[in-house]
Coordinates of C-alpha atoms in Angstrom, one line a residue:
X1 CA -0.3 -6.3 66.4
X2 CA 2.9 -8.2 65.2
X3 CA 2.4 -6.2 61.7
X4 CA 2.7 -3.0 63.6
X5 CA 5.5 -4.4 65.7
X6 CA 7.1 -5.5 62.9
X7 CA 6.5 -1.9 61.3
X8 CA 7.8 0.0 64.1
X9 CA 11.3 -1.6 64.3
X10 CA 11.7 -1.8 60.9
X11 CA 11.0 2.3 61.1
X12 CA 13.2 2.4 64.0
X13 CA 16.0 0.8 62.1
X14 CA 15.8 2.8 59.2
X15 CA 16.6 6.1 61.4
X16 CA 19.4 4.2 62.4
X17 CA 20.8 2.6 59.5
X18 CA 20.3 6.8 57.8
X19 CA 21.7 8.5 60.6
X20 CA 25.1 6.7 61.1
X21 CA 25.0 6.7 56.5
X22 CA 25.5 2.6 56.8
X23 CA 24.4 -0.2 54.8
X24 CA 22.3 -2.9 56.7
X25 CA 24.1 -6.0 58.8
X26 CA 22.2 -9.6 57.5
X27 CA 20.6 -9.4 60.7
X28 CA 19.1 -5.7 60.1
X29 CA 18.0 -6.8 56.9
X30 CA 16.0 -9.1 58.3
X31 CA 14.0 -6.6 60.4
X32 CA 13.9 -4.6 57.5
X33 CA 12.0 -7.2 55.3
X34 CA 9.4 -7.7 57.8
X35 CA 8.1 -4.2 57.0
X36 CA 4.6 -4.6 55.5
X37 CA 3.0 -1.6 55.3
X38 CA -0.1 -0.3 56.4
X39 CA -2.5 -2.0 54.7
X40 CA -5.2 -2.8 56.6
X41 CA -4.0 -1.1 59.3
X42 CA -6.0 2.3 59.2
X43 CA -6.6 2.4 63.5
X44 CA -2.5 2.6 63.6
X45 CA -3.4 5.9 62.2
X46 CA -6.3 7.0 64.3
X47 CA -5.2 8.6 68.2
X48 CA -8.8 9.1 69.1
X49 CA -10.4 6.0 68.3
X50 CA -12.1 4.0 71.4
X51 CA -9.8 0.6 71.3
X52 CA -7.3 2.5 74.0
X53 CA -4.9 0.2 73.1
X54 CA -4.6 0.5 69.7
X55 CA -4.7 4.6 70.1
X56 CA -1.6 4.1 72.1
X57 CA -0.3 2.4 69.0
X58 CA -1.3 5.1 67.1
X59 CA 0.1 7.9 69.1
X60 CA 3.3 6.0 69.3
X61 CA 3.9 5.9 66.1
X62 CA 2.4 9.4 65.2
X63 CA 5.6 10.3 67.7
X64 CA 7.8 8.3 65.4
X65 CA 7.1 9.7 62.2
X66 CA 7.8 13.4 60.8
X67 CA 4.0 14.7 59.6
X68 CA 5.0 14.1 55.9
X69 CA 5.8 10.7 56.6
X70 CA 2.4 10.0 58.5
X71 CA 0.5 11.3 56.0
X72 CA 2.2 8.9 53.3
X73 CA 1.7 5.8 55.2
X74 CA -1.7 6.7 56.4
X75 CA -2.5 7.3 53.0
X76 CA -1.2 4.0 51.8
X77 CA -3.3 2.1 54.1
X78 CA -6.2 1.1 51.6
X79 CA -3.6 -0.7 49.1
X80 CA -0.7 -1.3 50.7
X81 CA -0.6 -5.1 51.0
X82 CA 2.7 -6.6 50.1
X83 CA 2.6 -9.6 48.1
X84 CA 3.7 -12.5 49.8
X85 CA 7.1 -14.7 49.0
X86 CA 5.7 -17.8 47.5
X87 CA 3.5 -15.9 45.0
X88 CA 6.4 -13.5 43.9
X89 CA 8.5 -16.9 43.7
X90 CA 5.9 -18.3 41.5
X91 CA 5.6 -15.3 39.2
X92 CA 10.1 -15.5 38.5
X93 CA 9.6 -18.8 37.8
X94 CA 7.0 -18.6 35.2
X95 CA 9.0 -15.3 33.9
X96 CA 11.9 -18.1 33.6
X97 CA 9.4 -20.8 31.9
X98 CA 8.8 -18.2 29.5
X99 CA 12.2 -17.3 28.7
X100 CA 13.1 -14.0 30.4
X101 CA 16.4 -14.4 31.4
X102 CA 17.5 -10.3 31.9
X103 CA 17.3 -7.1 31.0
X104 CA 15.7 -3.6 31.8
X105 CA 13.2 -4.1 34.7
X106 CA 10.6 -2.1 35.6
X107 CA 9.1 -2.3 39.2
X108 CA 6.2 0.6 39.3
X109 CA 4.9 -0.2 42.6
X110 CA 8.0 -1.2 44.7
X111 CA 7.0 -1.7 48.5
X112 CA 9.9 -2.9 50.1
X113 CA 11.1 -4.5 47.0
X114 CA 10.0 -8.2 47.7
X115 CA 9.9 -8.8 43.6
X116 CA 13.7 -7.6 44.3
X117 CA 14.5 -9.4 46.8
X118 CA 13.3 -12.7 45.5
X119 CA 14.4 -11.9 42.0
X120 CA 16.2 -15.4 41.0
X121 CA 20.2 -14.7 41.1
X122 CA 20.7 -16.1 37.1
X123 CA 17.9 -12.5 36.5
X124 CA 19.4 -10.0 38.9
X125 CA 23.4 -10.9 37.3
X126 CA 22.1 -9.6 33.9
X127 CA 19.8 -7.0 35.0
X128 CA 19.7 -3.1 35.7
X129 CA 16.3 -2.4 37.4
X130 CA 14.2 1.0 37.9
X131 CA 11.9 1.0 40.7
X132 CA 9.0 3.2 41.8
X133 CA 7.6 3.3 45.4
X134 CA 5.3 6.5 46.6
X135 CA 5.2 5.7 50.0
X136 CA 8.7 7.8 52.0
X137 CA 9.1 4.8 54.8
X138 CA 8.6 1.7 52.3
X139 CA 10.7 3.6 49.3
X140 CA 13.6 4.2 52.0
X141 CA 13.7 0.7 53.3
X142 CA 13.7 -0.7 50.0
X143 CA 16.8 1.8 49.0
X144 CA 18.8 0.4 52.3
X145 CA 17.7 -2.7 50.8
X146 CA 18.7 -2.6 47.4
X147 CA 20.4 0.8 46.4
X148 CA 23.9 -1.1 47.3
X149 CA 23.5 -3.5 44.8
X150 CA 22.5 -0.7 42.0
X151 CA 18.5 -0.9 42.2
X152 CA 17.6 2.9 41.1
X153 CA 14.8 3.9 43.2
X154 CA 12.5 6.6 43.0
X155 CA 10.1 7.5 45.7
X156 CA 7.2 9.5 44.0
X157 CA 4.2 8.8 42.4
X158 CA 4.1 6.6 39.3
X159 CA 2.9 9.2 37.3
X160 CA 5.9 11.1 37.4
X161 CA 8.1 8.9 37.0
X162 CA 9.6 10.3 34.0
X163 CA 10.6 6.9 32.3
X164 CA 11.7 6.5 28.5
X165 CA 9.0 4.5 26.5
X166 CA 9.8 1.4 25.3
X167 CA 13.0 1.2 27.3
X168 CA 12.1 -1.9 29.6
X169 CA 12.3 -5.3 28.8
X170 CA 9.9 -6.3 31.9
X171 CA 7.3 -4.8 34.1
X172 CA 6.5 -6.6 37.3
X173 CA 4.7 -5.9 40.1
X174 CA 1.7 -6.5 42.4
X175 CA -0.2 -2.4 42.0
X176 CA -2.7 -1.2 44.0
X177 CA -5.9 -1.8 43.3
X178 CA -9.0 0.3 44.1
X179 CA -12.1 2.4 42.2
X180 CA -10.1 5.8 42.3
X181 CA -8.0 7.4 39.4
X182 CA -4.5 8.9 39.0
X183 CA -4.1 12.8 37.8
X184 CA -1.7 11.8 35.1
X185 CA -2.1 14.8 32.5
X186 CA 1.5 12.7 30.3
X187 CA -0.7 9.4 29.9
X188 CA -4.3 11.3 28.9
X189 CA -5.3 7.9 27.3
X190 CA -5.2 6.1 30.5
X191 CA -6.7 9.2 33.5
X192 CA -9.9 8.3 33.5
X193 CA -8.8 4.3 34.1
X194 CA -9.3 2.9 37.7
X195 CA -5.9 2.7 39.3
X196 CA -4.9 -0.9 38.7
X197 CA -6.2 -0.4 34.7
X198 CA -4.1 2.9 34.8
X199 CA -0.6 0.6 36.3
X200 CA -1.4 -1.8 33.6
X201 CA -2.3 0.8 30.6

């Protein structure tokens, strides 16, 4: 329930924050950071389910949404899970144990941009980063998020993402996992991988 709270007003903000063409206060940014998705979450999507309740949710926020929008976050509820702070923290810091100390980043499977946001300051002031987020809602949030300080993203699919190979210095990410394929006829090699072999090939 407080995920789909959360959720909601983050949604509600975003109208907001696009209609009047503004960047976010700290405060909004706040709200917008609690956006998790909807992972996990597949009765937010479901009006005639039995849980009354939780139809109610689901009509609300079939109200809130245009019908492309629903569609992309209902179809993002078997993998959208956002990774949580202290293992995106861990993951900079072994970057940093290893040496990486900037460059061209990659991030193929943005979210709201948590690996962003948590990016270690000494990284980000000697960075230019290229992200990729298919969901609309968690792309745009992301953008209000980040686009200010010069994050490029780009909400589509990964596969067409036209990036240049062997431009990036890093990839990171947490990418959906899952027993289905991606219809990528640029990267034949790597179509008939599951999805999570696909991000990684």
């Amino acid at each position: 329930v407080t995920k789909f709270e959360n959720n909601v007003a983050a949604i509600k903000l975003l109208r907001e924050l696009e209609t009047e063409d503004r960047e976010p206060s700290e405060v909004e940014r706040l709200v917008l950071q609690r956006y998790t998705g909807w992972g996990g979450l597949p009765g937010a999507f479901n009006p005639d389910q039995n849980d009354t309740v939780w139809a109610a949710r689901s009509v609300e926020l079939k109200n809130l949404l245009t019908s492309e929008e629903w569609e992309s976050a209902r179809d993002s509820t078997p993998n959208a899970h956002y990774t949580d702070l202290p293992v995106v923290d861990a993951m900079w810091a072994a970057l940093q144990h290893f040496g990486f100390t900037g460059g061209r980043i990659l991030e193929p499977s943005l979210g709201v941009g948590n690996f962003i946001g948590a990016m270690p300051t000494a990284i980000a002031e000697k960075s230019s980063i290229t992200a990729i987020e298919l969901d609309q809602i968690s792309g745009r949030i992301a953008r209000s998020l980040y686009g200010q300080y010069g994050v490029q993203v780009q909400i589509q699919g990964f596969e067409k993402a036209k990036l240049p190979d062997g431009y990036f210095d890093l990839v990171i990410s947490n990418v959906p996992f899952g027993n289905y394929k991606v219809g990528d006829s640029r990267h034949k090699p790597y179509s008939d991988f599951s999805i999570h072999n696909y991000f990684f090939g």
